[in-house]
Tab-separated table of C-alpha atoms and ligand atoms in Angstrom:
chain	number	residue	atom	x	y	z
A	898	UNK	CA	-13.420	-18.680	49.231
A	899	UNK	CA	-12.118	-17.414	46.174
A	900	UNK	CA	-14.431	-17.380	43.387
A	901	UNK	CA	-14.558	-19.333	40.136
A	902	UNK	CA	-13.709	-18.035	36.707
A	903	UNK	CA	-17.638	-19.341	35.971
A	904	UNK	CA	-18.722	-17.308	39.090
A	905	UNK	CA	-16.743	-14.151	38.439
A	906	UNK	CA	-17.843	-13.919	34.538
A	907	UNK	CA	-21.201	-14.778	35.410
A	908	UNK	CA	-21.072	-11.369	37.886
A	909	UNK	CA	-19.577	-9.821	34.601
A	910	UNK	CA	-22.231	-10.197	32.228
A	911	UNK	CA	-25.299	-8.229	32.886
A	912	UNK	CA	-23.104	-5.059	32.719
A	913	UNK	CA	-21.561	-6.324	29.180
A	914	UNK	CA	-25.148	-7.359	27.662
A	915	UNK	CA	-26.335	-3.767	29.074
A	916	UNK	CA	-23.307	-1.845	27.367
A	917	UNK	CA	-23.521	-3.783	24.273
A	918	UNK	CA	-27.389	-3.080	24.010
A	919	UNK	CA	-27.207	0.809	24.581
A	920	UNK	CA	-24.173	0.691	21.699
A	921	UNK	CA	-26.614	-0.762	19.221
A	922	UNK	CA	-30.088	1.278	20.269
A	923	UNK	CA	-28.396	4.504	20.954
A	924	UNK	CA	-25.675	4.397	18.471
A	925	UNK	CA	-25.983	1.577	15.842
A	926	UNK	CA	-26.172	4.063	12.939
A	927	UNK	CA	-23.065	5.605	13.263
A	928	UNK	CA	-19.850	4.842	10.910
A	929	UNK	CA	-16.398	3.247	11.853
A	930	UNK	CA	-14.952	2.495	9.016
A	931	UNK	CA	-15.088	2.660	5.087
A	932	UNK	CA	-14.316	-0.356	2.666
A	933	UNK	CA	-12.654	0.330	-0.514
A	934	UNK	CA	-12.369	-1.654	-3.573
A	935	UNK	CA	-8.434	-2.177	-2.819
A	936	UNK	CA	-9.751	-3.291	0.999
A	937	UNK	CA	-12.627	-5.529	-0.520
A	938	UNK	CA	-10.076	-7.229	-2.730
A	939	UNK	CA	-7.239	-7.044	-0.460
A	940	UNK	CA	-8.155	-9.487	2.299
A	941	UNK	CA	-10.311	-6.574	3.950
A	942	UNK	CA	-7.094	-5.330	5.714
A	943	UNK	CA	-8.036	-2.213	7.977
A	944	UNK	CA	-11.482	-2.307	7.575
A	945	UNK	CA	-13.242	-1.832	11.226
A	946	UNK	CA	-15.827	-4.561	11.115
A	947	UNK	CA	-15.774	-7.065	14.412
A	948	UNK	CA	-15.402	-6.456	18.054
A	949	UNK	CA	-13.037	-8.088	20.229
A	950	UNK	CA	-12.137	-7.083	23.655
A	951	UNK	CA	-10.056	-9.416	24.837
A	952	UNK	CA	-6.932	-7.545	23.232
A	953	UNK	CA	-5.791	-5.154	20.987
A	954	UNK	CA	-2.875	-5.133	18.251
A	955	UNK	CA	-1.712	-1.194	18.239
A	956	UNK	CA	0.441	-0.912	14.884
A	957	UNK	CA	3.032	1.117	16.843
A	958	UNK	CA	2.907	-0.651	19.886
A	959	UNK	CA	2.032	-4.414	19.191
A	960	UNK	CA	-0.174	-6.501	21.772
A	961	UNK	CA	-2.220	-5.093	24.304
A	962	UNK	CA	-3.873	-7.811	26.725
A	963	UNK	CA	-7.040	-5.680	28.324
A	964	UNK	CA	-4.997	-2.738	28.550
A	965	UNK	CA	-1.842	-4.123	29.577
A	966	UNK	CA	1.102	-4.419	27.133
A	967	UNK	CA	2.599	-7.812	26.673
A	968	UNK	CA	6.052	-6.856	27.225
A	969	UNK	CA	4.495	-6.035	31.097
A	970	UNK	CA	2.937	-9.550	31.372
A	971	UNK	CA	6.276	-11.796	30.606
A	972	UNK	CA	6.094	-13.041	33.941
A	973	UNK	CA	2.859	-14.332	34.080
A	974	UNK	CA	1.534	-17.883	33.884
A	975	UNK	CA	-0.426	-18.620	30.795
A	976	UNK	CA	-3.237	-19.433	33.418
A	977	UNK	CA	-3.295	-16.357	34.631
A	978	UNK	CA	-3.214	-14.934	31.191
A	979	UNK	CA	-6.868	-16.919	30.267
A	980	UNK	CA	-8.213	-15.509	33.010
A	981	UNK	CA	-7.364	-11.674	32.239
A	982	UNK	CA	-8.463	-12.368	28.510
A	983	UNK	CA	-11.917	-13.400	30.026
A	984	UNK	CA	-12.367	-11.566	32.915
A	985	UNK	CA	-10.535	-8.359	32.307
A	986	UNK	CA	-7.990	-8.649	35.149
A	987	UNK	CA	-5.576	-11.080	36.798
A	988	UNK	CA	-6.652	-13.744	38.828
A	989	UNK	CA	-5.635	-13.043	42.971
A	990	UNK	CA	-3.478	-16.025	44.091
A	991	UNK	CA	-6.281	-17.863	45.384
A	992	UNK	CA	-8.412	-17.726	42.410
A	993	UNK	CA	-5.675	-18.902	40.182
A	994	UNK	CA	-4.701	-21.827	42.360
A	995	UNK	CA	-8.471	-22.682	42.468
A	996	UNK	CA	-8.537	-22.186	38.689
A	997	UNK	CA	-5.471	-24.426	37.922
A	998	UNK	CA	-7.175	-27.381	39.877
A	999	UNK	CA	-10.292	-26.658	37.951
A	1000	UNK	CA	-8.231	-26.931	34.536
A	1001	UNK	CA	-6.804	-30.233	35.826
A	1002	UNK	CA	-10.236	-31.465	36.798
A	1003	UNK	CA	-10.945	-31.157	32.901
A	1004	UNK	CA	-7.627	-32.568	31.947
A	1005	UNK	CA	-8.500	-36.205	30.785
A	1006	UNK	CA	-8.011	-37.006	27.669
A	1007	UNK	CA	-10.478	-39.699	26.244
A	1008	UNK	CA	-8.910	-43.231	24.345
A	1009	UNK	CA	-10.042	-42.911	21.600
A	1010	UNK	CA	-8.444	-39.798	20.853
A	1011	UNK	CA	-4.908	-41.590	21.114
A	1012	UNK	CA	-6.265	-44.380	19.373
A	1013	UNK	CA	-7.093	-41.889	16.549
A	1014	UNK	CA	-3.582	-40.225	16.376
A	1015	UNK	CA	-1.886	-43.427	16.737
A	1016	UNK	CA	-3.910	-44.840	13.702
A	1017	UNK	CA	-2.920	-41.399	11.341
A	1018	UNK	CA	-0.045	-41.691	8.615
A	1019	UNK	CA	3.372	-41.545	9.636
A	1020	UNK	CA	3.488	-38.665	7.388
A	1021	UNK	CA	0.577	-36.594	9.019
A	1022	UNK	CA	1.896	-32.806	9.873
A	1023	UNK	CA	1.769	-32.598	13.222
A	1024	UNK	CA	-0.946	-29.695	13.200
A	1025	UNK	CA	-3.457	-32.235	11.128
A	1026	UNK	CA	-3.033	-34.402	14.016
A	1027	UNK	CA	-3.702	-31.546	16.726
A	1028	UNK	CA	-6.723	-30.315	14.809
A	1029	UNK	CA	-8.301	-33.804	14.405
A	1030	UNK	CA	-7.808	-34.614	17.587
A	1031	UNK	CA	-9.405	-31.490	19.092
A	1032	UNK	CA	-12.392	-32.059	16.610
A	1033	UNK	CA	-12.757	-35.606	17.607
A	1034	UNK	CA	-12.935	-34.329	21.506
A	1035	UNK	CA	-16.276	-32.896	19.801
A	1036	UNK	CA	-17.985	-35.871	21.157
A	1037	UNK	CA	-17.513	-34.390	24.535
A	1038	UNK	CA	-19.121	-31.179	23.896
A	1039	UNK	CA	-21.484	-29.977	27.181
A	1040	UNK	CA	-22.406	-27.044	24.547
A	1041	UNK	CA	-23.984	-29.294	21.707
A	1042	UNK	CA	-25.577	-31.574	24.191
A	1043	UNK	CA	-27.388	-28.692	26.135
A	1044	UNK	CA	-28.467	-27.000	22.765
A	1045	UNK	CA	-29.738	-30.170	21.786
A	1046	UNK	CA	-31.919	-30.147	24.999
A	1047	UNK	CA	-33.182	-26.439	24.106
A	1048	UNK	CA	-30.933	-24.193	26.684
A	1049	UNK	CA	-32.333	-20.355	26.623
A	1050	UNK	CA	-29.879	-18.059	24.654
A	1051	UNK	CA	-29.087	-16.734	27.722
A	1052	UNK	CA	-27.362	-19.544	29.057
A	1053	UNK	CA	-25.429	-20.579	25.856
A	1054	UNK	CA	-22.235	-18.790	27.845
A	1055	UNK	CA	-22.173	-21.478	30.413
A	1056	UNK	CA	-21.572	-24.727	28.438
A	1057	UNK	CA	-19.214	-22.700	25.975
A	1058	UNK	CA	-17.016	-21.967	29.210
A	1059	UNK	CA	-17.722	-25.875	30.306
A	1060	UNK	CA	-16.467	-26.778	26.628
A	1061	UNK	CA	-13.520	-23.829	26.580
A	1062	UNK	CA	-12.062	-25.586	30.077
A	1063	UNK	CA	-11.910	-28.725	28.622
A	1064	UNK	CA	-10.112	-27.860	25.774
A	1065	UNK	CA	-7.728	-25.705	27.550
A	1066	UNK	CA	-7.262	-28.568	29.990
A	1067	UNK	CA	-6.457	-31.379	27.449
A	1068	UNK	CA	-4.841	-29.176	24.664
A	1069	UNK	CA	-1.341	-29.448	26.199
A	1070	UNK	CA	-1.627	-33.039	27.174
A	1071	UNK	CA	-2.906	-33.422	23.235
A	1072	UNK	CA	-0.154	-31.436	21.992
A	1073	UNK	CA	2.339	-33.490	23.985
A	1074	UNK	CA	1.179	-37.066	22.727
A	1075	UNK	CA	1.255	-35.590	18.933
A	1076	UNK	CA	4.895	-35.000	19.510
A	1077	UNK	CA	5.500	-38.249	21.373
A	1078	UNK	CA	3.720	-40.433	18.870
A	1079	UNK	CA	4.799	-38.396	15.544
A	1080	UNK	CA	8.403	-38.395	16.724
A	1081	UNK	CA	8.832	-41.726	18.112
A	1082	UNK	CA	9.667	-40.595	21.658
A	1083	UNK	CA	8.313	-43.446	23.292
A	1084	UNK	CA	5.228	-43.765	25.451
A	1085	UNK	CA	3.178	-40.729	26.539
A	1086	UNK	CA	4.013	-39.047	29.746
A	1087	UNK	CA	1.231	-38.386	31.848
A	1088	UNK	CA	0.204	-34.834	33.228
A	1089	UNK	CA	1.623	-34.194	36.540
A	1090	UNK	CA	-0.957	-33.216	39.577
A	1091	UNK	CA	1.304	-30.201	40.634
A	1092	UNK	CA	3.044	-28.279	37.888
A	1093	UNK	CA	1.315	-25.532	35.884
A	1094	UNK	CA	-0.056	-26.160	32.577
A	1095	UNK	CA	3.269	-24.673	30.842
A	1096	UNK	CA	5.708	-26.629	32.888
A	1097	UNK	CA	3.566	-29.437	32.767
A	1098	UNK	CA	3.273	-29.300	28.857
A	1099	UNK	CA	7.367	-29.124	29.072
A	1100	UNK	CA	7.134	-32.039	31.012
A	1101	UNK	CA	4.721	-34.065	28.908
A	1102	UNK	CA	6.823	-33.242	26.158
A	1103	UNK	CA	9.899	-34.941	27.398
A	1104	UNK	CA	12.167	-31.893	27.623
A	1105	UNK	CA	14.941	-31.814	29.755
A	1106	UNK	CA	14.021	-29.485	32.871
A	1107	UNK	CA	17.619	-27.786	32.910
A	1108	UNK	CA	17.095	-26.215	36.447
A	1109	UNK	CA	13.605	-24.911	35.829
A	1110	UNK	CA	14.895	-22.822	33.233
A	1111	UNK	CA	13.006	-25.226	30.258
A	1112	UNK	CA	9.728	-24.379	32.081
A	1113	UNK	CA	10.098	-20.642	32.357
A	1114	UNK	CA	11.005	-21.136	28.466
A	1115	UNK	CA	7.485	-22.499	27.879
A	1116	UNK	CA	5.770	-20.200	30.324
A	1117	UNK	CA	6.872	-17.210	28.429
A	1118	UNK	CA	6.307	-18.900	24.574
A	1119	UNK	CA	2.588	-19.850	25.677
A	1120	UNK	CA	2.045	-16.452	27.319
A	1121	UNK	CA	3.390	-14.411	24.329
A	1122	UNK	CA	1.093	-16.297	21.635
A	1123	UNK	CA	-2.105	-16.036	23.808
A	1124	UNK	CA	-4.346	-13.628	21.511
A	1125	UNK	CA	-3.549	-11.394	18.921
A	1126	UNK	CA	-7.312	-9.494	18.814
A	1127	UNK	CA	-9.933	-10.987	16.504
A	1128	UNK	CA	-9.361	-10.406	12.875
A	1129	UNK	CA	-6.234	-12.964	12.117
A	1130	UNK	CA	-6.965	-15.578	10.464
A	1131	UNK	CA	-7.317	-18.066	13.217
A	1132	UNK	CA	-9.071	-15.962	15.711
A	1133	UNK	CA	-11.623	-14.635	12.856
A	1134	UNK	CA	-12.263	-18.155	11.801
A	1135	UNK	CA	-13.078	-19.558	15.163
A	1136	UNK	CA	-15.516	-16.712	15.594
A	1137	UNK	CA	-17.254	-16.931	12.363
A	1138	UNK	CA	-17.510	-20.906	12.869
A	1139	UNK	CA	-18.567	-20.441	16.462
A	1140	UNK	CA	-21.168	-17.723	15.363
A	1141	UNK	CA	-22.614	-20.471	13.803
A	1142	UNK	CA	-23.286	-21.854	17.181
A	1143	UNK	CA	-21.106	-24.554	16.543
A	1144	UNK	CA	-19.356	-25.611	19.706
A	1145	UNK	CA	-15.913	-24.710	20.961
A	1146	UNK	CA	-14.136	-27.963	19.715
A	1147	UNK	CA	-15.649	-27.046	15.981
A	1148	UNK	CA	-14.855	-23.462	16.199
A	1149	UNK	CA	-11.027	-24.148	17.725
A	1150	UNK	CA	-10.274	-26.717	15.510
A	1151	UNK	CA	-11.157	-24.831	12.555
A	1152	UNK	CA	-9.419	-21.673	13.794
A	1153	UNK	CA	-6.309	-24.011	13.977
A	1154	UNK	CA	-6.651	-24.925	10.717
A	1155	UNK	CA	-6.274	-21.536	9.845
A	1156	UNK	CA	-2.894	-21.252	12.100
A	1157	UNK	CA	-1.865	-23.856	9.862
A	1158	UNK	CA	-1.282	-21.938	7.020
A	1159	UNK	CA	2.572	-20.674	6.217
A	1160	UNK	CA	1.467	-16.762	6.351
A	1161	UNK	CA	0.137	-17.313	9.763
A	1162	UNK	CA	1.069	-19.894	12.498
A	1163	UNK	CA	3.181	-21.943	10.068
A	1164	UNK	CA	5.650	-19.405	9.886
A	1165	UNK	CA	7.573	-19.800	12.998
A	1166	UNK	CA	8.332	-23.580	11.120
A	1167	UNK	CA	9.448	-21.542	8.181
A	1168	UNK	CA	11.764	-19.175	10.223
A	1169	UNK	CA	13.955	-21.437	11.913
A	1170	UNK	CA	14.625	-23.046	8.806
A	1171	UNK	CA	15.531	-20.045	6.956
A	1172	UNK	CA	18.014	-19.526	9.521
A	1173	UNK	CA	19.423	-22.747	9.652
A	1174	UNK	CA	19.617	-22.543	5.476
A	1175	UNK	CA	21.780	-19.533	5.937
A	1176	UNK	CA	24.035	-21.018	8.763
A	1177	UNK	CA	24.316	-24.422	6.421
A	1178	UNK	CA	25.357	-22.512	3.188
A	1179	UNK	CA	27.853	-20.361	4.913
A	1180	UNK	CA	28.899	-23.389	7.235
A	1181	UNK	CA	28.359	-21.612	10.689
A	1182	UNK	CA	26.433	-18.301	12.052
A	1183	UNK	CA	26.738	-16.324	9.133
A	1184	UNK	CA	28.598	-12.949	8.973
A	1185	UNK	CA	25.882	-9.665	8.219
A	1186	UNK	CA	27.401	-9.578	4.653
A	1187	UNK	CA	26.469	-13.215	4.134
A	1188	UNK	CA	22.650	-12.904	5.599
A	1189	UNK	CA	22.264	-9.681	3.608
A	1190	UNK	CA	23.255	-11.738	0.300
A	1191	UNK	CA	21.199	-14.914	1.055
A	1192	UNK	CA	18.342	-12.293	1.910
A	1193	UNK	CA	18.310	-10.931	-1.747
A	1194	UNK	CA	18.639	-14.150	-2.912
A	1195	UNK	CA	15.160	-15.404	-1.329
A	1196	UNK	CA	13.653	-11.771	-2.227
A	1197	UNK	CA	14.792	-12.390	-5.816
A	1198	UNK	CA	13.304	-15.765	-6.014
A	1199	UNK	CA	9.915	-14.113	-5.619
A	1200	UNK	CA	9.865	-16.080	-1.762
A	1201	UNK	CA	9.120	-13.575	0.985
A	1202	UNK	CA	11.269	-13.917	4.163
A	1203	UNK	CA	9.763	-15.885	7.061
A	1204	UNK	CA	9.330	-13.953	10.317
A	1205	UNK	CA	9.255	-10.424	9.005
A	1206	UNK	CA	6.515	-8.240	8.428
A	1207	UNK	CA	2.762	-8.144	9.522
A	1208	UNK	CA	-0.757	-7.294	8.490
A	1209	UNK	CA	-0.912	-4.677	11.214
A	1210	UNK	CA	1.905	-4.036	13.254
A	1211	UNK	CA	4.432	-1.152	12.135
A	1212	UNK	CA	7.357	-1.959	14.450
A	1213	UNK	CA	9.389	-4.603	15.913
A	1214	UNK	CA	6.984	-7.032	17.719
A	1215	UNK	CA	7.087	-6.537	21.406
A	1216	UNK	CA	6.841	-10.701	21.549
A	1217	UNK	CA	9.978	-10.997	19.227
A	1218	UNK	CA	11.745	-8.488	21.490
A	1219	UNK	CA	10.760	-10.518	24.571
A	1220	UNK	CA	12.199	-13.989	22.888
A	1221	UNK	CA	15.326	-11.827	22.177
A	1222	UNK	CA	15.611	-10.642	25.690
A	1223	UNK	CA	15.168	-14.191	27.041
A	1224	UNK	CA	17.555	-15.378	24.112
A	1225	UNK	CA	20.169	-12.814	25.158
A	1226	UNK	CA	19.838	-14.049	28.987
A	1227	UNK	CA	20.359	-17.817	28.685
A	1228	UNK	CA	21.195	-18.590	25.096
A	1229	UNK	CA	24.010	-15.556	24.073
A	1230	UNK	CA	26.851	-18.378	23.152
A	1231	UNK	CA	24.580	-20.293	20.856
A	1232	UNK	CA	25.163	-20.069	17.122
A	1233	UNK	CA	21.480	-20.702	16.113
A	1234	UNK	CA	20.380	-17.699	18.898
A	1235	UNK	CA	23.354	-15.583	17.608
A	1236	UNK	CA	22.033	-16.004	13.880
A	1237	UNK	CA	18.402	-14.730	14.857
A	1238	UNK	CA	19.829	-11.786	16.315
A	1239	UNK	CA	22.171	-10.702	13.481
A	1240	UNK	CA	19.216	-11.432	11.214
A	1241	UNK	CA	17.256	-8.853	13.242
A	1242	UNK	CA	20.161	-6.389	12.611
A	1243	UNK	CA	20.197	-7.004	8.589
A	1244	UNK	CA	16.761	-8.033	7.442
A	1245	UNK	CA	14.809	-4.902	7.953
A	1246	UNK	CA	17.242	-2.740	6.004
A	1247	UNK	CA	17.012	-5.404	3.236
A	1248	UNK	CA	13.079	-5.252	3.076
A	1249	UNK	CA	13.210	-1.392	3.373
A	1250	UNK	CA	15.349	-1.715	0.418
A	1251	UNK	CA	13.292	-3.952	-1.582
A	1252	UNK	CA	10.475	-1.475	-0.948
A	1253	UNK	CA	7.361	-3.675	-1.045
A	1254	UNK	CA	6.558	-4.991	2.730
A	1255	UNK	CA	4.764	-2.231	4.598
A	1256	UNK	CA	6.155	-3.169	8.117
A	1257	UNK	CA	10.007	-4.242	7.553
A	1258	UNK	CA	10.330	-5.425	11.341
A	1259	UNK	CA	9.908	-9.061	12.751
A	1260	UNK	CA	7.134	-10.503	14.056
A	1261	UNK	CA	6.684	-13.096	16.833
A	1262	UNK	CA	8.058	-16.095	14.921
A	1263	UNK	CA	11.070	-14.476	13.710
A	1264	UNK	CA	12.601	-15.743	17.329
A	1265	UNK	CA	11.024	-18.342	18.791
A	1266	UNK	CA	12.048	-21.285	16.821
A	1267	UNK	CA	15.471	-20.350	17.712
A	1268	UNK	CA	14.527	-20.442	21.346
A	1269	UNK	CA	12.546	-23.654	21.416
A	1270	UNK	CA	15.535	-25.315	18.853
A	1271	UNK	CA	18.279	-24.619	21.809
A	1272	UNK	CA	15.645	-26.666	24.417
A	1273	UNK	CA	15.697	-29.343	22.542
A	1274	UNK	CA	12.854	-29.024	20.142
A	1275	UNK	CA	14.379	-29.320	17.043
A	1276	UNK	CA	11.305	-30.551	14.678
A	1277	UNK	CA	9.933	-27.728	12.948
A	1278	UNK	CA	7.109	-28.887	11.763
A	1279	UNK	CA	6.006	-29.185	15.316
A	1280	UNK	CA	6.596	-25.580	16.319
A	1281	UNK	CA	2.812	-24.472	15.221
A	1282	UNK	CA	1.605	-26.834	17.435
A	1283	UNK	CA	3.247	-25.033	20.502
A	1284	UNK	CA	1.499	-21.712	18.924
A	1285	UNK	CA	-1.886	-23.573	19.004
A	1286	UNK	CA	-1.885	-24.635	22.394
A	1287	UNK	CA	-1.406	-20.782	23.370
A	1288	UNK	CA	-3.726	-19.083	20.879
A	1289	UNK	CA	-6.229	-21.608	21.716
A	1290	UNK	CA	-6.619	-19.207	24.717
A	1291	UNK	CA	-7.665	-16.206	22.554
A	1292	UNK	CA	-9.630	-18.375	20.526
A	1293	UNK	CA	-11.828	-19.764	23.344
A	1294	UNK	CA	-11.839	-16.540	25.713
A	1295	UNK	CA	-13.660	-14.739	22.558
A	1296	UNK	CA	-15.905	-17.444	21.733
A	1297	UNK	CA	-17.109	-17.466	25.267
A	1298	UNK	CA	-17.484	-13.608	25.219
A	1299	UNK	CA	-19.604	-13.626	22.388
A	1300	UNK	CA	-22.139	-16.427	23.446
A	1301	UNK	CA	-22.319	-14.622	26.529
A	1302	UNK	CA	-23.081	-11.427	24.614
A	1303	UNK	CA	-25.500	-13.087	21.805
A	1304	UNK	CA	-23.135	-12.147	19.022
A	1305	UNK	CA	-25.062	-12.806	16.044
A	1306	UNK	CA	-23.948	-15.098	13.084
A	1307	UNK	CA	-21.247	-13.809	10.755
A	1308	UNK	CA	-22.502	-12.794	7.310
A	1309	UNK	CA	-20.685	-9.989	5.608
A	1310	UNK	CA	-22.153	-8.902	2.078
A	1311	UNK	CA	-20.160	-9.891	-0.984
A	1312	UNK	CA	-19.969	-8.209	-4.344
A	1313	UNK	CA	-19.192	-9.656	-7.523
A	1314	UNK	CA	-16.730	-8.567	-9.871
A	1315	UNK	CA	-19.074	-6.999	-12.205
A	1316	UNK	CA	-20.549	-5.376	-9.507
A	1317	UNK	CA	-17.230	-3.659	-8.519
A	1318	UNK	CA	-16.812	-2.361	-11.947
A	1319	UNK	CA	-19.957	-1.367	-12.381
A	1320	UNK	CA	-19.631	0.552	-9.105
A	1321	UNK	CA	-16.633	2.459	-10.041
A	1322	UNK	CA	-17.504	2.851	-13.743
A	1323	UNK	CA	-15.288	0.541	-15.425
A	1324	UNK	CA	-15.973	-0.771	-18.743
B	1827	HAX	N1	9.336	-11.078	2.721
B	1827	HAX	C1	9.166	-10.458	1.631
B	1827	HAX	N2	7.969	-9.936	1.090
B	1827	HAX	C2	7.450	-9.015	1.808
B	1827	HAX	C3	7.389	-9.475	3.197
B	1827	HAX	C4	8.462	-10.454	3.465
B	1827	HAX	N3	8.780	-10.963	4.786
B	1827	HAX	N4	6.418	-8.913	4.025
B	1827	HAX	C5	5.306	-8.741	2.904
B	1827	HAX	N5	6.020	-8.650	1.751
B	1827	HAX	C6	5.509	-8.226	0.380
B	1827	HAX	C7	4.184	-9.046	0.396
B	1827	HAX	O1	4.483	-10.215	-0.074
B	1827	HAX	C8	3.433	-8.171	-0.744
B	1827	HAX	O2	3.998	-8.500	-2.072
B	1827	HAX	P1	3.045	-8.252	-3.300
B	1827	HAX	O3	2.420	-6.708	-3.159
B	1827	HAX	O4	3.945	-9.113	-4.257
B	1827	HAX	O5	2.050	-9.029	-3.039
B	1827	HAX	C9	3.801	-6.678	-0.169
B	1827	HAX	O6	5.031	-6.878	0.608
B	1827	HAX	C10	3.116	-5.941	0.673
B	1827	HAX	O7	2.896	-6.946	1.756
B	1827	HAX	P2	2.368	-6.107	3.419
B	1827	HAX	O8	1.021	-5.291	3.018
B	1827	HAX	O9	3.298	-5.345	3.610
B	1827	HAX	O10	1.888	-7.220	3.973
B	1827	HAX	P3	0.462	-8.282	4.063
B	1827	HAX	O11	-0.332	-7.768	5.103
B	1827	HAX	O12	-0.145	-8.367	2.696
B	1827	HAX	O13	0.896	-9.844	4.703
B	1827	HAX	C11	2.280	-10.987	6.015
B	1827	HAX	C12	1.586	-9.680	5.979
B	1827	HAX	C13	2.713	-11.409	7.280
B	1827	HAX	C14	1.496	-12.395	5.483
B	1827	HAX	C15	3.474	-10.790	5.457
B	1827	HAX	O14	4.354	-9.904	6.030
B	1827	HAX	C16	4.419	-12.196	4.956
B	1827	HAX	O15	4.138	-12.496	3.989
B	1827	HAX	N6	5.479	-12.288	5.861
B	1827	HAX	C17	6.191	-13.702	5.996
B	1827	HAX	C18	5.818	-14.432	6.616
B	1827	HAX	C19	5.229	-14.339	8.359
B	1827	HAX	O16	6.110	-13.731	8.731
B	1827	HAX	N7	4.079	-14.800	8.438
B	1827	HAX	C20	3.976	-14.680	9.941
B	1827	HAX	C21	3.136	-13.324	10.276
B	1827	HAX	C22	2.629	-13.567	11.901
B	1827	HAX	C23	1.363	-14.370	12.040
B	1827	HAX	O17	0.473	-14.246	11.625
B	1827	HAX	N8	1.966	-15.298	12.563
B	1827	HAX	O18	1.115	-16.449	13.132
C-alpha cells in the first residue's frame, strides 16, 4: 500500500536531524554572510541568515522547487507540489491519490467560521476575511492541545503536520466562501468528493468550467504561487511566529497578513488595476507609445509600476513567463491579455531609463491578474486571496520541517542608530 505523507516524512526525519547536528557541531562557527550598515537599515536584503529547504530563488533563474525549476512543474497538481515541498520528491500516483483522499478528510470547515465571516463588515477586505477565518480555526489546533498536554520536542512535527493538513484541506473552501459572501454570489458551494484541490476551488468559486480550461488555469495559478524560499515577508513572518511554537493556524494567519501588503501579495491586485487604467485612459488596448507615456506618468508621480521589480530576481520571473505562455495559448484575442503582453515589451525599457529599480523585469504579479480576469474573476481585491491559498503550501511545509528539525525561536540582534553611528565613527 502507498505510504501516507506522514509516514514518508517520519522516515526522512532522522537523516535531516543528523545532518543539522553535524552542520552546527562541525561547522557552526563558519561565516556564510556579512551585514553592512546599508543592509541593516535596508530590510536585510541579501543577508544569509536563515535556512529554507523547500525552495530556492536564484536571481538569474527564478524559483526552483527541490532542485526543479518551476517551468518544469507547470503540469503538476498543487497537491503534488505540496508533497514535493515537504518530502523533496513528487509523490507516486498511489501516494498522490492517498494524499488527496486524506486532504478531503481534513476538509470540514466549522460552522462558526462561516458565522464569523458573515458577521464581518461588508467593507472588510477579502484578505482580512481569509486571515480572520484561519485565525478563528486556531480553535481546531491539535498542536496547541498536544503542547498543553506536555508533548516531547521530538514529536512537535506530528501535530504540526496534522494542523497543516487541516489548513490545506480547508483553505480553498474558506477562500471560495469569502468570495461568495463578500461579492454576494448567492449560496456557498460545497466541496466535491471527486475533484482535485484546484479544480474544486474553481468550482466552489462558481467559475464556469469552460471545458476544463478554467480548472487548468487554477491548477497552474496555485502551482506557480506555492513558495518563494524563506526570506520573503509572508514566509519569514510565518517562520518567526511559528518559531515561538505558536501553532500553524496562528503562524499562517500572520504570514498571510504580510502577504496582504501592496509591496508583496497585494501587488497582483494593483497590477491589473494599472493595466485597466491604461485601457481606460486610451479607450481600449493601448499602443506601445501610450503605455510608455502612462509608465512615465506613474513614475513621475512618485509611484511604483506594480508587477515590475523584485528584491531577489534579476531576470523575467519564470512564473510570469508561464502565465504569458498560458495566455498566448488560450487568451491571445483578449484586449486585457494583449495589454499585459505589450506592457512587458515597454515597461522594462522605461524602468531601465528611469534607473532606480535594480530589476526592471516583471514578477509573477504582472501576468496573473489578466488571466484571472479573463476567466471571470473581476474583483481585483480578491486576487491576493488566491495567492494566499497557494502560498499557504510553502508556509506550512516550511513550518512542519522546522518543527521536525527543532529550529529554535527567531531572535536576531537589533542595534540602535546611536550604536551604528559609533560603530562607523560618525558624529
Ligand atoms: N517601479 C518604480 N520604482 C521601482 C520599482 C517599480 N516597479 N521597483 C523598484 N523601484 C524603485 C524602488 O522603489 C527603490 O526606490 P527608492 O530608492 O526611491 O526607494 C529603487 O527602485 C530600488 O529598489 P530595488 O532595490 O530595485 O527593489 P526592492 O528590493 O527595494 O523592492 C519590490 C522590491 C518588489 C518591493 C519593488 O520592486 C516594487 O515595489 N515593485 C512594485 C510592486 C510589486 O510588483 N511587488 C510584488 C513583488 C513580488 C511579490 O512579492 N509578490 O508577492
